[in-house]
Coordinates of C-alpha atoms and ligand atoms in Angstrom, one line a residue:
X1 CA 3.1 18.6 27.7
X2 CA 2.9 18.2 23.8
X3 CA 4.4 15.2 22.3
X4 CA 7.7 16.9 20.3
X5 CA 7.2 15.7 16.7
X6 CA 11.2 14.9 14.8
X7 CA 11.6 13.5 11.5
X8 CA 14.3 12.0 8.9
X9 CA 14.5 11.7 5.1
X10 CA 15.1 8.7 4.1
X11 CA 16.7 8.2 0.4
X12 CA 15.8 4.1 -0.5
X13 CA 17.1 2.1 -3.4
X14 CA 14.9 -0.4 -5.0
X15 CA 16.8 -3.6 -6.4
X16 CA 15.7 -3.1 -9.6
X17 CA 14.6 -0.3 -11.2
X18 CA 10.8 0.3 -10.5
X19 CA 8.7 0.3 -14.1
X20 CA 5.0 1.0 -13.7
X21 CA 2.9 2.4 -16.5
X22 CA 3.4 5.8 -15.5
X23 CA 6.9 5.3 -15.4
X24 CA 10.2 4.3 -14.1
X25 CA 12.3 5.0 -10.6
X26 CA 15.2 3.4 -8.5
X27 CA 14.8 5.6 -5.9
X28 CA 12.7 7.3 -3.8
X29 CA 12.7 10.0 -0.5
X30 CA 10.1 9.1 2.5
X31 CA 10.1 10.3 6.0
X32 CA 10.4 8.6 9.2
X33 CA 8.3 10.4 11.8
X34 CA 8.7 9.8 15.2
X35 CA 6.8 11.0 18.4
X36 CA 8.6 11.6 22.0
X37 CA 6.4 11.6 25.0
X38 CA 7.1 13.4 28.1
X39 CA 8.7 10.0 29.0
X40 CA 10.9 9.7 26.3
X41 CA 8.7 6.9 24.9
X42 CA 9.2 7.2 21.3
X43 CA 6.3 6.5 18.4
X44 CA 7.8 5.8 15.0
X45 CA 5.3 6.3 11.7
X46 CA 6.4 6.7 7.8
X47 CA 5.4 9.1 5.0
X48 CA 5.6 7.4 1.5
X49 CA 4.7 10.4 -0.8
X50 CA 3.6 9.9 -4.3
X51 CA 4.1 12.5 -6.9
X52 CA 0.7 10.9 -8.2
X53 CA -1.1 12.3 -5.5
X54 CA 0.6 15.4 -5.2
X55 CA 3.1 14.9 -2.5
X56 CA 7.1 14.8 -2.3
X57 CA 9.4 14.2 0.4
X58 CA 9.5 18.3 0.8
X59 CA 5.7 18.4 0.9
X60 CA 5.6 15.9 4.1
X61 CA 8.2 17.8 5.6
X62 CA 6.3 21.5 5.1
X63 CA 3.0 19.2 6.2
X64 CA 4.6 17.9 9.0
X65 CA 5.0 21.9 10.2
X66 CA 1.8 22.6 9.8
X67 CA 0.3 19.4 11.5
X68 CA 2.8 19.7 14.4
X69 CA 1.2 22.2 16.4
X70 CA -2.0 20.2 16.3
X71 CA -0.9 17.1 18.5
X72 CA -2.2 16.2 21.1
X73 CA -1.2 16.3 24.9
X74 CA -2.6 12.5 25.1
X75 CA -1.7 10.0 22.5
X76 CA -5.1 8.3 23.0
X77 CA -6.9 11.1 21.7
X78 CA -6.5 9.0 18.6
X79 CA -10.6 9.8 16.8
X80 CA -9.6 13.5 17.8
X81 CA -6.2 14.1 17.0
X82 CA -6.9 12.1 13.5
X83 CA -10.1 14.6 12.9
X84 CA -7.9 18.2 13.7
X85 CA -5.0 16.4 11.2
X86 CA -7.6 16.0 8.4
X87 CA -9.5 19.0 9.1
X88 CA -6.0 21.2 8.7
X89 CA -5.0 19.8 5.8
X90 CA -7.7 17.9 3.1
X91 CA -4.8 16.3 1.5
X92 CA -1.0 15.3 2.6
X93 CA -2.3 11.7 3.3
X94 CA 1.2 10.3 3.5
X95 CA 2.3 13.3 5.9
X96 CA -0.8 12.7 7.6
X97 CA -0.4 8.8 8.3
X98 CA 3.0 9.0 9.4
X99 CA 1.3 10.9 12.4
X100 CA -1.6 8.3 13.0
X101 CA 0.7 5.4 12.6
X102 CA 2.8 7.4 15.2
X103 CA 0.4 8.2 17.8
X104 CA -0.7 3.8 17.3
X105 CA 2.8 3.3 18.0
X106 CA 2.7 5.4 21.3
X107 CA -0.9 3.8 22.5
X108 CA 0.8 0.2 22.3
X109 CA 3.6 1.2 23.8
X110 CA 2.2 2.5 26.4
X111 CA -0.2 -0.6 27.0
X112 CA 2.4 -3.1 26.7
X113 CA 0.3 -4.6 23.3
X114 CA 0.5 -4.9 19.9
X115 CA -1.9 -3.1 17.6
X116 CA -3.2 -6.1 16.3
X117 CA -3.9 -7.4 19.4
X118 CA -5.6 -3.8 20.5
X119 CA -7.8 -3.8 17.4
X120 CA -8.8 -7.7 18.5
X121 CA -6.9 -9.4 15.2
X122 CA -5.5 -13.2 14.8
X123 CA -2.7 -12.5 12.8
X124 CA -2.8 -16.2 11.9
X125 CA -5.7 -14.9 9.4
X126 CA -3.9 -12.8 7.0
X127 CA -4.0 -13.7 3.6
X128 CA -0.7 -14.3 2.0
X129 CA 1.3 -11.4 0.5
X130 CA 2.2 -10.9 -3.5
X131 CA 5.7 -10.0 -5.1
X132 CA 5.3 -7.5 -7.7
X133 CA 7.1 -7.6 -11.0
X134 CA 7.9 -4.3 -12.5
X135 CA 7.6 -3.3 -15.9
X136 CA 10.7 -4.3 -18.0
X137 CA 12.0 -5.9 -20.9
X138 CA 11.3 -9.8 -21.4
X139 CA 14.5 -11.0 -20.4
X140 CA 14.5 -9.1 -17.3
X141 CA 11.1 -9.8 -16.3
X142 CA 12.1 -13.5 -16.4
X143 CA 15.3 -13.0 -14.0
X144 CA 12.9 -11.3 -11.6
X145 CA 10.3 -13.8 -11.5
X146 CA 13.1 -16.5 -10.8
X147 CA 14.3 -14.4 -8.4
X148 CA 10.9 -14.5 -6.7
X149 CA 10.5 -17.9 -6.4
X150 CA 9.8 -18.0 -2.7
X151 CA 6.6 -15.9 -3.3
X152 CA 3.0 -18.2 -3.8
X153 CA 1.7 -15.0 -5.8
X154 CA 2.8 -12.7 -7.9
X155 CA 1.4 -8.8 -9.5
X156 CA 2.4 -7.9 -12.3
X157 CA 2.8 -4.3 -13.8
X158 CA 1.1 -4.0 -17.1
X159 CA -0.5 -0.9 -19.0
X160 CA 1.8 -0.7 -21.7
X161 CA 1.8 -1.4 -25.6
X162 CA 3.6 -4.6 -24.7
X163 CA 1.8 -6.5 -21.8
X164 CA 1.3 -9.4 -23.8
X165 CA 4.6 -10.0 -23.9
X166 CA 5.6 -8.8 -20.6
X167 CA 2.9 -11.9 -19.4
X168 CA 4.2 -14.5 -21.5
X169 CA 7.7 -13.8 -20.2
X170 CA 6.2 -14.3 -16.8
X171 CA 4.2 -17.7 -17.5
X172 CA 7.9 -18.4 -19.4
X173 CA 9.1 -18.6 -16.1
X174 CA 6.1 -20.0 -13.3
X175 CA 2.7 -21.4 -13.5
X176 CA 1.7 -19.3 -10.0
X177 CA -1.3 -17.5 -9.7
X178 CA -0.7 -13.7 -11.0
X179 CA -2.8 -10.7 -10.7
X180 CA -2.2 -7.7 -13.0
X181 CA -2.2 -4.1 -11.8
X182 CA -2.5 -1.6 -15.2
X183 CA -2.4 1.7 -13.0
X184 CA -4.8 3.7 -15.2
X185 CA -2.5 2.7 -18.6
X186 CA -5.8 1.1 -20.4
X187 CA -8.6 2.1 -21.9
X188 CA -12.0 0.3 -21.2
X189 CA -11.8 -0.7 -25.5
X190 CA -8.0 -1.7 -24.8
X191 CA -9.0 -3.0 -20.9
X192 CA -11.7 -5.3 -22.6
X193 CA -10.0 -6.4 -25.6
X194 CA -7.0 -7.5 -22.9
X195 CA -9.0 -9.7 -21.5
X196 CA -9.2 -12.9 -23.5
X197 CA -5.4 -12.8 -22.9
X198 CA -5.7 -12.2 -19.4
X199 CA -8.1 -14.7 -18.8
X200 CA -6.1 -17.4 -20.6
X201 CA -2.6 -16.6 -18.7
X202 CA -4.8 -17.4 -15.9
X203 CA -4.5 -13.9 -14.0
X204 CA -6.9 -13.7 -11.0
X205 CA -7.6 -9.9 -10.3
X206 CA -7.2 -6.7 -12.0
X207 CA -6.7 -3.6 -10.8
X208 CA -7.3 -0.4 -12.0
X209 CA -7.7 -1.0 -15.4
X210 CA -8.7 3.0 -16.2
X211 CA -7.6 6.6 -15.1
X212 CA -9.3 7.2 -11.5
X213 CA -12.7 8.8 -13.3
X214 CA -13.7 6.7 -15.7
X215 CA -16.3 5.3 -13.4
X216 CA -18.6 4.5 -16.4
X217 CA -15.5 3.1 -18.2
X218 CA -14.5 0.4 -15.1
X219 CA -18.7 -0.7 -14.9
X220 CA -18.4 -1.5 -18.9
X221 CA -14.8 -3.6 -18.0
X222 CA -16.4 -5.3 -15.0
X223 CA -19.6 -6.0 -17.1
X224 CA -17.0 -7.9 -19.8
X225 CA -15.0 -9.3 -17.4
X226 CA -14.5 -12.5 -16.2
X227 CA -11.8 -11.8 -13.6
X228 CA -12.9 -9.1 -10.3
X229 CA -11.8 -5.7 -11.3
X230 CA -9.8 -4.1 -7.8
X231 CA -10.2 -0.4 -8.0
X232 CA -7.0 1.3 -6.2
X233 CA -6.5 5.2 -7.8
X234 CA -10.1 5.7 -8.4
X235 CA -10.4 4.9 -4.0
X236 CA -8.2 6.7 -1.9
X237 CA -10.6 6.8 1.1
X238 CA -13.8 5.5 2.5
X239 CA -15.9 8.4 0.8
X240 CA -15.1 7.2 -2.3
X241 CA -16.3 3.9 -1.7
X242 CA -20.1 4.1 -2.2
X243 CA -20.0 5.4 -5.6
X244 CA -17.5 2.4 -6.7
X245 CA -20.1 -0.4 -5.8
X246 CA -21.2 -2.0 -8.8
X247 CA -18.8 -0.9 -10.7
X248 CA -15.9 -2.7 -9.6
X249 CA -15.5 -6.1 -7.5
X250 CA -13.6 -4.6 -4.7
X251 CA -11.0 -1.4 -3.8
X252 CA -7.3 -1.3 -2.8
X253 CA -6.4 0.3 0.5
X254 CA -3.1 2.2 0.9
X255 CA -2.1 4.4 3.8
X256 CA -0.6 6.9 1.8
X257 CA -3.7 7.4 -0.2
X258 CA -6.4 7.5 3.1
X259 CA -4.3 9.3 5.6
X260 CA -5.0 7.5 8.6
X261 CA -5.2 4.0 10.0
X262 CA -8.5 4.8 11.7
X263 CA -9.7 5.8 8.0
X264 CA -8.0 2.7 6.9
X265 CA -10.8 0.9 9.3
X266 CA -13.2 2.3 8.3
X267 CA -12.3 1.5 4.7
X268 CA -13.1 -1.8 5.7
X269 CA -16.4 -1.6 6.6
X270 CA -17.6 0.7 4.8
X271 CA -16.4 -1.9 1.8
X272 CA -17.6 -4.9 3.6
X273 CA -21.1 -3.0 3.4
X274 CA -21.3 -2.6 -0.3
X275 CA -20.1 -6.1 -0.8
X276 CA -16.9 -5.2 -2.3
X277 CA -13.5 -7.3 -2.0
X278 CA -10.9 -5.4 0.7
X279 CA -7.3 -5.3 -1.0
X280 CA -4.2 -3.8 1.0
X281 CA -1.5 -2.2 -1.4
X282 CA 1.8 -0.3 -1.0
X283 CA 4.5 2.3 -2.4
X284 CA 7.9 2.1 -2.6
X285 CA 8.3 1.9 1.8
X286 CA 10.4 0.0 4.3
X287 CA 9.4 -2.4 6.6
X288 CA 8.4 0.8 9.0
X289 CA 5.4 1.5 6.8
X290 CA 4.4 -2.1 5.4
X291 CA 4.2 -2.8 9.4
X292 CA 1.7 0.0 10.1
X293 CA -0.2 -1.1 7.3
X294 CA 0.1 -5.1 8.2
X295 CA -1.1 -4.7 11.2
X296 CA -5.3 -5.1 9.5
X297 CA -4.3 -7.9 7.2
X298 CA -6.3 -10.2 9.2
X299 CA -9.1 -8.2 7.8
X300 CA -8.6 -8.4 4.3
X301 CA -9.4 -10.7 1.2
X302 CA -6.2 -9.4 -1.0
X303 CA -2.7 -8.4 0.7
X304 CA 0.1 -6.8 -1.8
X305 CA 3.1 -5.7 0.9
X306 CA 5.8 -6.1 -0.8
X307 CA 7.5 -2.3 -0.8
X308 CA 10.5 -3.2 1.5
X309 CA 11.1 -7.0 0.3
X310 CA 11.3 -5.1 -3.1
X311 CA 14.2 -2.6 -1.5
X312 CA 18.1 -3.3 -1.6
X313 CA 18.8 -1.9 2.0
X314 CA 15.4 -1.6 4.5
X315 CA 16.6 0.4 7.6
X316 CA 13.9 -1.2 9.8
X317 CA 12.4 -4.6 11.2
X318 CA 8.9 -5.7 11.2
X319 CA 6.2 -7.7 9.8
X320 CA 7.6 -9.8 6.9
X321 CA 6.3 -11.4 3.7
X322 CA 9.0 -14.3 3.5
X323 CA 7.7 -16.9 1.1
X324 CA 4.2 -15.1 0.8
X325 CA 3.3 -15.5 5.1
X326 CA 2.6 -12.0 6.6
X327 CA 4.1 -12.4 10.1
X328 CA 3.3 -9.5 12.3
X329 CA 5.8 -8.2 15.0
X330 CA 5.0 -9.1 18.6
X331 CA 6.6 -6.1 20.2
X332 CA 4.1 -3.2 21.5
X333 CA 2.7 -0.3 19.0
X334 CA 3.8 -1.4 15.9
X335 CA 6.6 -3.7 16.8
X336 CA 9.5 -2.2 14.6
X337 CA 13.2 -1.4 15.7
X338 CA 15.9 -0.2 13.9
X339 CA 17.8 -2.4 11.9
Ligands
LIG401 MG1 -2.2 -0.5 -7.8

């Protein structure tokens, strides 16, 4: 028998309003997926769509119609049912992962383990997490970095006409490492001419500096640079990754962008060969989706999970970033329960 697919809107609220340079939200629609087996055993998975990337709340749930006949009768068809998922529908990466993280969920439940523990991970070697700090004015910037004192590291949301301001407000406040995340807003004149600032506010990565094509635009930035450039919209899979050697330092990972956490893996490697840096990034997501993704931190160089310590109510439980420490659930699958 099929696994029966089900799913849920869920309507979040961030704590403060959300500024990146492409703009400003509070809220935001995902879907919980979940998975019944035959024995009622239930796999849980989250779609965090991105308007960026051409998907809504209403596009998962249309996705998740089309994708639903194509599950498998066996959960551990995982490289198959993945394949048919990506082969029906190029795009919908978020509808897509909610599915994969699902049919993870359902394997570790079913063998009594813990993904990590499946894929052969020491959770004890995940880097630590940063805190992001959303584009806003001055004085608000500076409330939110005191209210993130418990983080080691924080990311800050620049690409605007005033990031040197919205830095100094920050170093105002804390002399903690930062890294700076332009989303596209520069570019590569304003990207290099940023970067005698940067350099002396003592920020430690940047990521996409420049929209997702200017590939000859990052290699002139990364030439100038002294800090590693991080490339997240310009690689949302593994495909994307040999062209982006030698022209960045390294490339941000998120589920919602790759569609699977198979693809996720291979991300990895396929990274690890070119010599670039592995980063793991986030939306807006609770604790549902951060899990899913937490689960390969041991893998990575850079980890960025914040989405549901940046929410005021998360409806689920899982790995946490508390003071910076990814902890990673111990419960089979993916280790979340309902709050
Ligand atoms: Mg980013």
């Amino acid at each position: 028998m099929a696994l029966r697919l089900s799913h849920e809107i869920l309507e979040l609220e961030t704590k403060h309003p959300f500024g990146i340079a492409r703009g400003t939200a509070s809220l935001y629609r995902v879907v919980w997926v979940r998975l019944t087996d035959e024995d009622g055993l239930e796999g849980w998975g989250e779609a965090d769509p991105s308007a960026f990337y051409g998907e809504t709340a209403d596009t998962v749930v249309a996705a998740l119609g089309r994708l639903a006949p194509l599950l498998p009768d066996d959960p551990f068809g995982l490289e198959k049912a993945e394949a048919a998922l990506a082969v029906s529908l190029k795009g919908n990466a978020a509808a897509r992962v909610a599915i994969s993280a699902a049919l993870h969920d359902l394997v570790g439940k079913r063998l009594g383990a813990p993904l990590w523990k499946l894929w052969g991970l020491d959770p004890a070697g995940a880097p630590p997490s940063s805190f992001t700090i959303g584009i806003d004015r001055p004085e608000v910037i500076r409330q939110k970095v005191r209210e993130a004192a418990e983080y080691p590291i924080l990311k800050v949301k620049v690409g605007t006409k005033d990031d040197a301001a919205i830095l100094r407000a920050v170093r105002a406040e804390t002399d903690k490492p930062i890294r700076v995340d332009a989303n596209c807003g520069w570019t590569a004149k304003q990207a290099i001419a940023n970067l005698p600032l940067l350099k002396e506010m003592g920020v430690e990565l940047i990521e996409q500096p420049l929209p997702p094509d200017d590939l000859e635009g990052l290699a002139l930035v990364r030439r100038a640079s002294p800090l590693p450039i991080i490339a997240d919209e310009s690689c949302r899979s593994a495909a994307d990754i040999p062209r982006l050697a030698g022209v960045v330092d390294g490339i941000n990972i998120k589920l919602a962008k790759c569609g699977s956490l198979r693809e996720a893996l291979r991300m990895i490697a396929v990274a690890r060969a070119h010599h670039l840096m592995v980063m793991v990034g986030c939306m807006i997501e609770t604790s549902l989706g951060i899990t899913a993704a937490a689960h390969f931190t041991p893998l990575l160089d850079v980890v960025d999970l914040d989405g549901a310590a940046l929410l005021k109510h998360d409806p689920f439980a899982g790995a946490t970033i508390g003071g910076g420490r990814v902890s990673l659930p111990t419960g089979p699958g993916l280790g979340v329960t309902k709050r």
